[in-house]
Short mmCIF file of C-alpha atoms in Angstrom, two decimals:
data_model
loop_
_atom_site.label_atom_id
_atom_site.label_comp_id
_atom_site.label_asym_id
_atom_site.label_seq_id
_atom_site.Cartn_x
_atom_site.Cartn_y
_atom_site.Cartn_z
CA UNK O 10 -19.42 0.25 -18.14
CA UNK O 11 -18.42 -1.46 -14.95
CA UNK O 12 -18.06 0.73 -11.88
CA UNK O 13 -16.02 -2.06 -10.32
CA UNK O 14 -13.36 -1.90 -13.00
CA UNK O 15 -13.36 1.79 -13.89
CA UNK O 16 -10.55 2.80 -11.56
CA UNK O 17 -9.12 5.88 -13.21
CA UNK O 18 -7.68 9.21 -12.24
CA UNK O 19 -10.62 11.02 -13.82
CA UNK O 20 -11.91 12.41 -10.55
CA UNK O 21 -8.45 12.67 -9.04
CA UNK O 22 -7.52 15.14 -11.74
CA UNK O 23 -10.66 17.20 -11.10
CA UNK O 24 -11.84 16.78 -14.68
CA UNK O 25 -15.41 16.05 -13.68
CA UNK O 26 -15.78 19.32 -11.86
CA UNK O 27 -14.91 21.26 -14.98
CA UNK O 28 -17.22 19.12 -17.10
CA UNK O 29 -14.47 17.85 -19.39
CA UNK O 30 -15.13 14.68 -21.36
CA UNK O 31 -13.33 12.87 -24.11
CA UNK O 32 -13.86 14.39 -27.54
CA UNK O 33 -12.14 11.73 -29.59
CA UNK O 34 -14.05 9.23 -31.67
CA UNK O 35 -12.89 5.62 -31.58
CA UNK O 36 -10.08 5.08 -34.01
CA UNK O 37 -10.23 2.64 -36.85
CA UNK O 38 -9.35 -0.94 -36.05
CA UNK O 39 -5.81 -0.87 -34.62
CA UNK O 40 -3.01 -2.37 -36.63
CA UNK O 41 -2.07 -5.86 -35.52
CA UNK O 42 1.33 -6.62 -34.03
CA UNK O 43 4.12 -7.50 -36.42
CA UNK O 44 2.98 -11.11 -36.19
CA UNK O 45 0.09 -12.94 -34.57
CA UNK O 46 1.96 -16.20 -34.38
CA UNK O 47 3.22 -15.92 -30.80
CA UNK O 48 1.39 -17.62 -27.97
CA UNK O 49 -0.12 -15.73 -24.99
CA UNK O 50 2.23 -14.62 -22.24
CA UNK O 51 2.16 -17.11 -19.41
CA UNK O 52 2.81 -16.68 -15.71
CA UNK O 53 6.06 -18.56 -16.18
CA UNK O 54 7.47 -16.29 -18.88
CA UNK O 55 10.98 -14.91 -18.49
CA UNK O 56 10.82 -11.74 -16.40
CA UNK O 57 12.63 -9.42 -18.78
CA UNK O 58 13.71 -8.82 -22.33
CA UNK O 59 17.16 -7.82 -21.08
CA UNK O 60 19.87 -9.17 -23.31
CA UNK O 61 17.73 -8.96 -26.42
CA UNK O 62 18.30 -6.31 -29.08
CA UNK O 63 15.20 -4.51 -27.84
CA UNK O 64 16.93 -3.45 -24.63
CA UNK O 65 19.47 -1.43 -26.61
CA UNK O 66 17.04 0.24 -29.02
CA UNK O 67 17.30 4.02 -29.45
CA UNK O 68 14.16 6.15 -29.23
CA UNK O 69 13.30 8.82 -31.80
CA UNK O 70 11.74 11.63 -29.69
CA UNK O 71 9.56 14.00 -31.72
CA UNK O 72 7.09 16.82 -31.04
CA UNK O 73 3.74 15.47 -29.90
CA UNK O 74 0.44 16.26 -31.57
CA UNK O 75 -1.90 18.11 -29.22
CA UNK O 76 0.59 18.58 -26.37
CA UNK O 77 2.67 21.59 -25.35
CA UNK O 78 6.01 22.42 -26.91
CA UNK O 79 7.93 20.92 -23.96
CA UNK O 80 6.55 17.42 -24.59
CA UNK O 81 8.16 14.81 -26.84
CA UNK O 82 6.75 11.47 -28.00
CA UNK O 83 8.37 8.21 -29.01
CA UNK O 84 7.51 4.55 -29.45
CA UNK O 85 9.40 1.67 -27.84
CA UNK O 86 9.20 -1.81 -29.32
CA UNK O 87 8.32 -4.60 -26.89
CA UNK O 88 7.80 -8.33 -27.46
CA UNK O 89 4.22 -9.37 -28.10
CA UNK O 90 5.06 -12.43 -25.99
CA UNK O 91 7.81 -11.93 -23.43
CA UNK O 92 8.41 -15.68 -23.50
CA UNK O 93 9.71 -15.07 -27.04
CA UNK O 94 11.76 -11.86 -26.74
CA UNK O 95 13.17 -12.26 -30.24
CA UNK O 96 9.73 -12.79 -31.79
CA UNK O 97 6.96 -10.44 -32.89
CA UNK O 98 6.83 -6.92 -31.46
CA UNK O 99 4.32 -4.19 -30.85
CA UNK O 100 4.84 -0.50 -30.16
CA UNK O 101 4.26 1.12 -26.75
CA UNK O 102 3.68 4.87 -27.01
CA UNK O 103 5.59 7.18 -24.65
CA UNK O 104 5.41 10.89 -23.85
CA UNK O 105 8.08 12.79 -21.92
CA UNK O 106 8.76 16.19 -20.42
CA UNK O 107 12.40 16.51 -19.39
CA UNK O 108 13.40 17.59 -15.89
CA UNK O 109 13.84 21.34 -15.61
CA UNK O 110 16.73 21.11 -13.12
CA UNK O 111 19.13 19.04 -15.20
CA UNK O 112 22.00 19.28 -12.71
CA UNK O 113 19.90 17.65 -9.97
CA UNK O 114 18.02 15.23 -12.21
CA UNK O 115 17.20 11.89 -10.54
CA UNK O 116 15.95 9.98 -13.57
CA UNK O 117 12.63 9.14 -15.23
CA UNK O 118 9.35 8.98 -13.30
CA UNK O 119 6.76 6.83 -15.08
CA UNK O 120 3.03 7.29 -14.44
CA UNK O 121 -0.01 5.07 -14.79
CA UNK O 122 -3.32 6.79 -14.08
CA UNK O 123 -5.50 3.71 -13.80
CA UNK O 124 -8.44 2.22 -15.59
CA UNK O 125 -7.16 -0.19 -16.62
CA UNK O 126 -7.19 1.53 -19.97
CA UNK O 127 -6.28 5.13 -19.19
CA UNK O 128 -3.93 6.72 -21.72
CA UNK O 129 -0.86 8.15 -20.06
CA UNK O 130 0.08 9.85 -23.32
CA UNK O 131 -3.13 11.89 -23.15
CA UNK O 132 -3.49 12.30 -19.40
CA UNK O 133 0.00 13.23 -18.22
CA UNK O 134 0.15 16.57 -20.10
CA UNK O 135 -3.34 17.41 -18.78
CA UNK O 136 -2.43 16.62 -15.18
CA UNK O 137 1.25 17.59 -15.18
CA UNK O 138 0.59 20.79 -13.22
CA UNK O 139 -0.08 18.62 -10.18
CA UNK O 140 3.40 17.15 -10.51
CA UNK O 141 5.33 20.36 -11.20
CA UNK O 142 7.59 19.92 -8.16
CA UNK O 143 8.45 16.38 -9.28
CA UNK O 144 9.11 17.63 -12.80
CA UNK O 145 12.01 19.71 -11.62
CA UNK O 146 14.20 16.67 -10.92
CA UNK O 147 12.47 13.90 -12.88
CA UNK O 148 11.70 13.44 -16.54
CA UNK O 149 7.92 12.96 -16.37
CA UNK O 150 7.03 9.99 -18.58
CA UNK O 151 3.57 8.76 -19.51
CA UNK O 152 2.77 5.71 -21.60
CA UNK O 153 -0.13 3.86 -23.15
CA UNK O 154 -0.01 0.27 -21.87
CA UNK O 155 -0.31 -2.49 -24.45
CA UNK O 156 -3.90 -2.66 -25.70
CA UNK O 157 -4.54 1.01 -24.83
CA UNK O 158 -4.76 4.07 -27.06
CA UNK O 159 -1.73 4.38 -29.31
CA UNK O 160 -0.27 1.05 -28.16
CA UNK O 161 -2.39 -1.28 -30.31
CA UNK O 162 -5.49 -0.05 -28.50
CA UNK O 163 -8.36 -2.53 -28.28
CA UNK O 164 -11.59 -1.67 -30.12
CA UNK O 165 -14.71 -3.80 -29.63
CA UNK O 166 -17.74 -1.92 -31.00
CA UNK O 167 -18.63 1.31 -32.74
CA UNK O 168 -20.48 4.34 -31.39
CA UNK O 169 -23.90 3.25 -32.63
CA UNK O 170 -23.52 -0.19 -31.03
CA UNK O 171 -22.40 1.34 -27.75
CA UNK O 172 -25.28 3.82 -27.66
CA UNK O 173 -27.79 1.08 -28.47
CA UNK O 174 -26.48 -1.10 -25.64
CA UNK O 175 -26.77 1.77 -23.15
CA UNK O 176 -30.38 2.33 -24.18
CA UNK O 177 -31.64 -1.24 -24.25
CA UNK O 178 -29.61 -3.32 -21.76
CA UNK O 179 -30.73 -3.42 -18.12
CA UNK O 180 -27.66 -3.86 -15.91
CA UNK O 181 -29.81 -5.07 -13.00
CA UNK O 182 -32.13 -7.48 -14.83
CA UNK O 183 -35.40 -8.40 -13.17
CA UNK O 184 -36.88 -10.85 -15.69
CA UNK O 185 -35.56 -13.84 -17.68
CA UNK O 186 -35.75 -11.75 -20.85
CA UNK O 187 -33.68 -8.95 -19.31
CA UNK O 188 -31.15 -11.49 -18.01
CA UNK O 189 -30.79 -13.03 -21.46
CA UNK O 190 -30.31 -9.60 -23.07
CA UNK O 191 -27.74 -8.59 -20.45
CA UNK O 192 -25.61 -11.70 -20.91
CA UNK O 193 -25.97 -11.63 -24.71
CA UNK O 194 -24.68 -8.07 -24.78
CA UNK O 195 -21.66 -9.08 -22.70
CA UNK O 196 -20.92 -11.98 -25.06
CA UNK O 197 -21.43 -9.74 -28.10
CA UNK O 198 -18.95 -7.26 -26.68
CA UNK O 199 -16.33 -9.99 -26.30
CA UNK O 200 -17.02 -11.26 -29.79
CA UNK O 201 -16.51 -7.74 -31.13
CA UNK O 202 -13.17 -7.52 -29.35
CA UNK O 203 -12.08 -10.84 -30.86
CA UNK O 204 -13.19 -9.77 -34.33
CA UNK O 205 -11.58 -6.32 -34.31
CA UNK O 206 -8.60 -6.79 -31.96
CA UNK O 207 -8.09 -10.52 -31.74
CA UNK O 208 -4.36 -10.35 -32.41
CA UNK O 209 -3.84 -8.10 -29.35
CA UNK O 210 -6.22 -9.26 -26.62
CA UNK O 211 -4.39 -12.50 -25.66
CA UNK O 212 -1.40 -10.38 -24.63
CA UNK O 213 -2.95 -7.55 -22.60
CA UNK O 214 -2.20 -8.90 -19.12
CA UNK O 215 -0.85 -6.67 -16.37
CA UNK O 216 2.16 -8.96 -16.00
CA UNK O 217 3.02 -8.41 -19.68
CA UNK O 218 2.74 -4.64 -19.18
CA UNK O 219 5.00 -4.89 -16.10
CA UNK O 220 7.60 -6.59 -18.29
CA UNK O 221 7.14 -3.81 -20.83
CA UNK O 222 7.87 -1.32 -18.03
CA UNK O 223 11.16 -3.00 -17.25
CA UNK O 224 12.18 -2.85 -20.88
CA UNK O 225 11.17 0.83 -21.02
CA UNK O 226 13.29 1.42 -17.91
CA UNK O 227 16.31 -0.03 -19.66
CA UNK O 228 15.74 1.88 -22.89
CA UNK O 229 15.39 5.15 -20.93
CA UNK O 230 18.73 4.41 -19.28
CA UNK O 231 17.53 4.08 -15.68
CA UNK O 232 19.15 1.58 -13.32
CA UNK O 233 15.96 1.45 -11.23
CA UNK O 234 12.29 2.09 -12.00
CA UNK O 235 10.81 5.21 -10.40
CA UNK O 236 7.03 4.98 -10.73
CA UNK O 237 3.78 6.66 -9.67
CA UNK O 238 0.71 4.42 -9.96
CA UNK O 239 -2.86 5.51 -9.23
CA UNK O 240 -5.81 3.12 -8.83
CA UNK O 241 -5.28 0.24 -11.31
CA UNK O 242 -1.78 1.68 -11.64
CA UNK O 243 -1.17 0.33 -8.13
CA UNK O 244 -1.91 -3.20 -9.34
CA UNK O 245 0.60 -2.68 -12.13
CA UNK O 246 3.13 -1.29 -9.65
CA UNK O 247 2.64 -4.21 -7.27
CA UNK O 248 3.05 -6.67 -10.13
CA UNK O 249 6.25 -4.95 -11.23
CA UNK O 250 7.67 -5.05 -7.70
CA UNK O 251 6.87 -8.78 -7.51
CA UNK O 252 8.54 -9.56 -10.84
CA UNK O 253 11.52 -7.20 -10.50
CA UNK O 254 12.13 -6.53 -6.79
CA UNK O 255 15.81 -5.68 -7.40
CA UNK O 256 14.85 -3.09 -10.00
CA UNK O 257 12.49 -1.15 -7.72
CA UNK O 258 13.57 2.44 -7.24
CA UNK O 259 11.06 4.85 -5.69
CA UNK O 260 7.50 3.56 -6.19
CA UNK O 261 4.31 5.33 -5.07
CA UNK O 262 0.97 3.51 -5.08
CA UNK O 263 -2.04 5.80 -4.45
CA UNK O 264 -5.69 4.62 -4.27
CA UNK O 265 -4.72 0.99 -3.96
CA UNK O 266 -6.35 -2.07 -5.51
CA UNK O 267 -6.49 -5.01 -3.08
CA UNK O 268 -4.16 -7.67 -4.55
CA UNK O 269 -5.75 -10.40 -2.43
CA UNK O 270 -9.31 -9.88 -3.69
CA UNK O 271 -10.83 -12.02 -6.43
CA UNK O 272 -13.66 -10.93 -8.75
CA UNK O 273 -16.34 -11.28 -6.10
CA UNK O 274 -14.09 -9.73 -3.47
CA UNK O 275 -13.51 -6.61 -5.57
CA UNK O 276 -17.24 -6.29 -6.18
CA UNK O 277 -17.97 -6.65 -2.47
CA UNK O 278 -15.29 -4.09 -1.58
CA UNK O 279 -16.75 -1.56 -3.99
CA UNK O 280 -20.29 -2.20 -2.84
CA UNK O 281 -19.17 -1.25 0.67
CA UNK O 282 -16.91 1.57 -0.56
CA UNK O 283 -19.44 3.35 -2.74
CA UNK O 284 -22.16 3.09 -0.11
CA UNK O 285 -19.74 4.41 2.52
CA UNK O 286 -18.96 7.40 0.30
CA UNK O 287 -22.66 7.93 -0.41
CA UNK O 288 -23.41 7.89 3.32
CA UNK O 289 -20.68 10.49 3.88
CA UNK O 290 -22.13 12.64 1.10
CA UNK O 291 -25.63 12.41 2.60
CA UNK O 292 -24.33 13.36 6.04
CA UNK O 293 -22.57 16.37 4.52
CA UNK O 294 -25.92 17.63 3.22
CA UNK O 295 -27.68 17.14 6.54
CA UNK O 296 -29.51 13.98 5.51
CA UNK O 297 -29.72 10.79 7.52
CA UNK O 298 -27.96 8.13 5.40
CA UNK O 299 -30.70 5.50 5.63
CA UNK O 300 -33.43 7.94 4.65
CA UNK O 301 -31.31 9.53 1.91
CA UNK O 302 -30.41 6.13 0.48
CA UNK O 303 -34.09 5.13 0.44
CA UNK O 304 -34.92 8.32 -1.44
CA UNK O 305 -32.30 7.57 -4.11
CA UNK O 306 -33.42 3.94 -4.32
CA UNK O 307 -36.99 5.08 -5.01
CA UNK O 308 -35.73 7.34 -7.80
CA UNK O 309 -33.80 4.47 -9.38
CA UNK O 310 -36.85 2.20 -9.16
CA UNK O 311 -38.93 4.80 -11.02
CA UNK O 312 -36.26 5.07 -13.70
CA UNK O 313 -36.17 1.29 -14.03
CA UNK O 314 -39.91 1.31 -14.72
CA UNK O 315 -39.93 4.46 -16.84
CA UNK O 316 -36.69 6.13 -17.94
CA UNK O 317 -36.66 9.92 -18.30
CA UNK O 318 -36.51 11.32 -21.81
CA UNK O 319 -33.59 13.72 -22.36
CA UNK O 320 -33.21 15.26 -25.83
CA UNK O 321 -34.06 12.07 -27.68
CA UNK O 322 -32.14 9.85 -25.26
CA UNK O 323 -33.21 8.10 -22.07
CA UNK O 324 -31.87 8.29 -18.55
CA UNK O 325 -32.10 4.66 -17.48
CA UNK O 326 -31.56 3.18 -14.04
CA UNK O 327 -28.08 2.02 -15.07
CA UNK O 328 -27.03 5.43 -16.40
CA UNK O 329 -28.40 7.16 -13.31
CA UNK O 330 -26.47 4.78 -11.05
CA UNK O 331 -23.31 5.54 -13.03
CA UNK O 332 -23.96 9.27 -12.78
CA UNK O 333 -24.32 9.01 -9.00
CA UNK O 334 -21.20 6.87 -8.63
CA UNK O 335 -18.92 9.13 -10.61
CA UNK O 336 -19.51 12.10 -8.30
CA UNK O 337 -18.35 10.01 -5.35
CA UNK O 338 -14.82 9.79 -6.74
CA UNK O 339 -14.14 13.33 -5.52
CA UNK O 340 -15.67 15.29 -2.65
CA UNK O 341 -15.50 18.41 -4.82
CA UNK O 342 -18.09 16.78 -7.12
CA UNK O 343 -20.69 16.33 -4.39
CA UNK O 344 -22.53 19.60 -5.20
CA UNK O 345 -23.04 18.28 -8.73
CA UNK O 346 -24.73 15.22 -7.28
CA UNK O 347 -27.11 17.34 -5.23
CA UNK O 348 -28.11 19.35 -8.29
CA UNK O 349 -28.51 16.29 -10.50
CA UNK O 350 -30.59 14.35 -7.97
CA UNK O 351 -32.93 17.26 -7.29
CA UNK O 352 -33.42 17.81 -11.02
CA UNK O 353 -34.09 14.12 -11.69
CA UNK O 354 -36.68 13.96 -8.93
CA UNK O 355 -38.39 16.91 -10.62
CA UNK O 356 -38.39 15.06 -13.96
CA UNK O 357 -35.19 16.47 -15.52
CA UNK O 358 -32.63 13.72 -16.08
CA UNK O 359 -30.09 15.83 -17.98
CA UNK O 360 -27.72 16.31 -15.03
CA UNK O 361 -27.34 12.63 -14.21
CA UNK O 362 -27.07 11.80 -17.90
CA UNK O 363 -24.23 14.29 -18.39
CA UNK O 364 -22.40 12.79 -15.42
CA UNK O 365 -22.84 9.28 -16.82
CA UNK O 366 -21.59 10.47 -20.21
CA UNK O 367 -18.45 11.89 -18.60
CA UNK O 368 -17.83 8.55 -16.93
CA UNK O 369 -18.54 6.60 -20.11
CA UNK O 370 -16.30 8.86 -22.24
CA UNK O 371 -19.15 10.03 -24.48
CA UNK O 372 -18.80 13.48 -26.01
CA UNK O 373 -21.53 15.90 -27.10
CA UNK O 374 -21.49 14.51 -30.63
CA UNK O 375 -22.27 11.01 -29.37
CA UNK O 376 -18.78 9.66 -29.93
CA UNK O 377 -17.24 7.30 -27.39
CA UNK O 378 -13.60 6.85 -26.49
CA UNK O 379 -12.39 3.27 -26.25
CA UNK O 380 -11.00 3.18 -22.72
CA UNK O 381 -13.81 0.84 -21.62
CA UNK O 382 -12.79 -1.58 -24.38
CA UNK O 383 -9.18 -1.68 -23.22
CA UNK O 384 -10.38 -1.88 -19.63
CA UNK O 385 -12.32 -5.05 -20.20
CA UNK O 386 -9.60 -6.61 -22.34
CA UNK O 387 -6.97 -6.09 -19.64
CA UNK O 388 -9.08 -7.11 -16.65
CA UNK O 389 -10.46 -10.23 -18.36
CA UNK O 390 -6.97 -11.24 -19.51
CA UNK O 391 -5.82 -10.87 -15.90
CA UNK O 392 -8.61 -12.69 -14.05
CA UNK O 393 -9.12 -16.41 -14.52
CA UNK O 394 -12.50 -16.26 -12.79
CA UNK O 395 -15.73 -16.38 -14.78
CA UNK O 396 -18.62 -16.19 -12.25
CA UNK O 397 -21.87 -17.69 -13.48
CA UNK O 398 -25.33 -16.15 -13.54
CA UNK O 399 -26.32 -18.38 -10.63
CA UNK O 400 -23.34 -17.17 -8.60
CA UNK O 401 -24.21 -13.53 -9.32
CA UNK O 402 -27.82 -14.10 -8.25
CA UNK O 403 -26.64 -15.71 -5.04
CA UNK O 404 -24.78 -12.47 -4.20
CA UNK O 405 -27.84 -10.25 -4.63
CA UNK O 406 -29.31 -10.46 -1.08
CA UNK O 407 -25.97 -9.69 0.57
CA UNK O 408 -24.99 -6.95 -1.88
CA UNK O 409 -28.39 -5.26 -1.70
CA UNK O 410 -28.09 -5.26 2.07
CA UNK O 411 -24.64 -3.70 1.87
CA UNK O 412 -25.83 -1.07 -0.62
CA UNK O 413 -29.42 -0.66 -1.82
CA UNK O 414 -28.11 1.76 -4.46
CA UNK O 415 -25.06 -0.04 -5.90
CA UNK O 416 -25.39 -3.64 -4.67
CA UNK O 417 -27.45 -5.19 -7.47
CA UNK O 418 -25.42 -3.40 -10.14
CA UNK O 419 -22.14 -4.75 -8.79
CA UNK O 420 -23.44 -8.25 -8.08
CA UNK O 421 -24.63 -8.66 -11.66
CA UNK O 422 -21.39 -7.19 -12.92
CA UNK O 423 -19.44 -10.18 -11.57
CA UNK O 424 -21.14 -12.40 -14.14
CA UNK O 425 -21.52 -9.93 -16.99
CA UNK O 426 -18.08 -8.39 -17.16
CA UNK O 427 -16.13 -11.31 -18.68
CA UNK O 428 -19.07 -13.42 -19.85
CA UNK O 429 -18.15 -15.26 -23.03
CA UNK O 430 -14.73 -13.61 -23.13
CA UNK O 431 -12.61 -15.19 -25.90
CA UNK O 432 -9.39 -15.37 -23.85
CA UNK O 433 -8.69 -17.27 -20.63
CA UNK O 434 -7.53 -15.17 -17.70
CA UNK O 435 -4.08 -15.50 -16.17
CA UNK O 436 -4.75 -15.93 -12.42
CA UNK O 437 -7.36 -15.63 -9.68
CA UNK O 438 -5.47 -12.77 -8.00
CA UNK O 439 -2.22 -10.96 -8.84
CA UNK O 440 0.98 -11.63 -6.94
CA UNK O 441 2.56 -8.67 -5.13
CA UNK O 442 5.12 -10.13 -2.73
CA UNK O 443 8.42 -8.33 -3.32
CA UNK O 444 11.10 -9.58 -0.94
CA UNK O 445 14.30 -7.60 -1.26
CA UNK O 446 12.66 -4.59 -2.91
CA UNK O 447 13.30 -1.01 -1.79
CA UNK O 448 10.52 0.60 0.30
CA UNK O 449 7.30 1.28 -1.63
CA UNK O 450 4.86 4.00 -0.51
CA UNK O 451 1.27 2.65 -0.27
CA UNK O 452 -1.27 5.45 0.16
CA UNK O 453 -4.87 4.66 1.13
CA UNK O 454 -7.78 7.08 1.70
CA UNK O 455 -10.38 6.12 4.29
CA UNK O 456 -13.33 7.40 2.22
CA UNK O 457 -12.20 6.07 -1.17
CA UNK O 458 -15.25 4.49 -2.88
CA UNK O 459 -13.58 2.67 -5.77
CA UNK O 460 -10.48 1.29 -4.06
CA UNK O 461 -11.47 1.17 -0.38
CA UNK O 462 -8.82 1.82 2.25
CA UNK O 463 -8.59 -1.84 3.24
CA UNK O 464 -6.94 -2.55 -0.12
CA UNK O 465 -3.98 -0.37 0.84
CA UNK O 466 -3.56 -2.36 4.05
CA UNK O 467 -3.57 -5.62 2.09
CA UNK O 468 -1.10 -4.31 -0.50
CA UNK O 469 1.35 -3.19 2.19
CA UNK O 470 1.12 -6.64 3.80
CA UNK O 471 1.56 -8.47 0.50
CA UNK O 472 4.61 -6.43 -0.54
CA UNK O 473 6.22 -7.55 2.69
CA UNK O 474 7.65 -6.19 5.90
CA UNK O 475 9.96 -3.26 5.27
CA UNK O 476 8.78 -3.00 1.65
CA UNK O 477 5.15 -1.89 1.82
CA UNK O 478 5.05 1.43 3.74
CA UNK O 479 1.42 2.29 4.54
CA UNK O 480 0.40 5.96 4.57
CA UNK O 481 -3.19 6.66 5.68
CA UNK O 482 -5.16 9.65 4.42
CA UNK O 483 -8.25 10.38 6.50
CA UNK O 484 -10.49 11.91 3.90
CA UNK O 485 -12.78 11.43 0.94
CA UNK O 486 -12.20 10.65 -2.71
CA UNK O 487 -10.27 8.37 -5.02
CA UNK O 488 -6.60 9.25 -4.56
CA UNK O 489 -4.84 11.55 -2.11
CA UNK O 490 -1.86 13.15 -3.89
CA UNK O 491 -2.71 16.71 -4.89
CA UNK O 492 -5.80 16.84 -2.65
CA UNK O 493 -4.17 16.22 0.73
CA UNK O 494 -1.31 18.61 1.44
CA UNK O 495 0.11 16.23 4.01
CA UNK O 496 0.14 13.29 1.58
CA UNK O 497 1.60 15.45 -1.18
CA UNK O 498 4.46 16.60 1.06
CA UNK O 499 5.10 13.04 2.25
CA UNK O 500 5.22 11.67 -1.30
CA UNK O 501 7.39 14.51 -2.56
CA UNK O 502 9.89 14.01 0.26
CA UNK O 503 10.08 10.31 -0.63
CA UNK O 504 10.40 10.78 -4.39
CA UNK O 505 12.70 13.79 -4.33
CA UNK O 506 14.83 13.18 -1.25
CA UNK O 507 14.43 9.46 -0.56
CA UNK O 508 12.81 10.08 2.85
CA UNK O 509 10.79 7.00 3.77
CA UNK O 510 8.01 7.85 6.25
CA UNK O 511 7.22 5.67 9.23
CA UNK O 512 4.84 2.80 8.57
CA UNK O 513 1.32 3.93 9.47
CA UNK O 514 1.93 7.64 8.95
CA UNK O 515 -1.48 9.31 9.04
CA UNK O 516 -2.64 12.49 7.30
CA UNK O 517 -5.89 14.39 7.68
#
């Protein structure tokens, strides 16, 4: 799975520290939308389904399977193609916990935890304790975006195919044969998506999901959208603000994706960001970053030549790199990295393999969740860029210089991620300019590896003067709310009392 694209709230929620992984096997092929006849959503589609019968639909809230008694679930119908609001529909799954202080209720607060591909229906109940103060005056609402989970979730391959790819495909190919296998696997993945989910994948763009959000807002009875987006959720929030500036209520964007970066730009940002976080980790353990990086690079080179056997599986260079990266999402996970690295150097790869499995949503029975499938479907529907093998190779010297540990992985990922994808992408970069919108809180953390701080600066600029309100968290990790008391208080004051902080407010 791509480190560059896996921007979730996994580490933000502290799930890695407790060793939690997904236990759900991929579902059977998702049902198609009511009709596959509609054409893909275009950038020029009407911005809303307002005025159609869908805006006045009534939701049937019922007890949710697997969630606490206070949670209720429903499904809202949205157009497959927002350019044809009276055409085919698909269902977007919602989950809600009503505000506890009904007399002071503000409205609904919708969450997106990132990915793209994270299920809000699953994650919000797990993480709701972090938002208890917000849940007093807001109905907390999670949703599965189109193409995710219970909303016609994309499925591209089965468990056996996924396990085989992990074992045989070298994500930093060194020979023509390894290059051919790497690119063939990427194309095979796309072909599997087309075969199993072909009626859904043309319509999984972020702009289509933003239009879904506006319809959900109307159906929930809110005059404005109140929204909390983390990681990829910030891209969705920025897109919504651009499309519906007059409908923006109180929006928080935490761990911000740079809206001005293209495919190569995102890869370059993350190469710098992950190495920066790795350097900070090494310093925290008393190691000199250059020497510590060299030590890790030597370990990865040994694994590339001879993977470690772990209970009938193999810890490859790619899986080890993933295991290292995932601990950098949260400073509280750094001790796990120390233990796993020391064990791997002694010949025991089980620690790094467990970390990689947590990142790749593989449970102890060898079953994989399908978030990575949805992730690729959404990101490749969004991005019109398809870097070539030659372009990826040209990045290798620069990326390896920026990060000997992550550079080659991320350079190759630019070409492999959407190689042979069956659907054309929508645009080179998303639009986020939102003139006339209410102030939007943009929270960036200086040590964030996956969405480096500079992305928050760019998002605030793109939203526009007086709209994008930058809040800086001087710290480590992917996301600040719930880990920085200062950020949490600032966000709560904004969401609960409408207090907009000064631009450039700094915490930590």
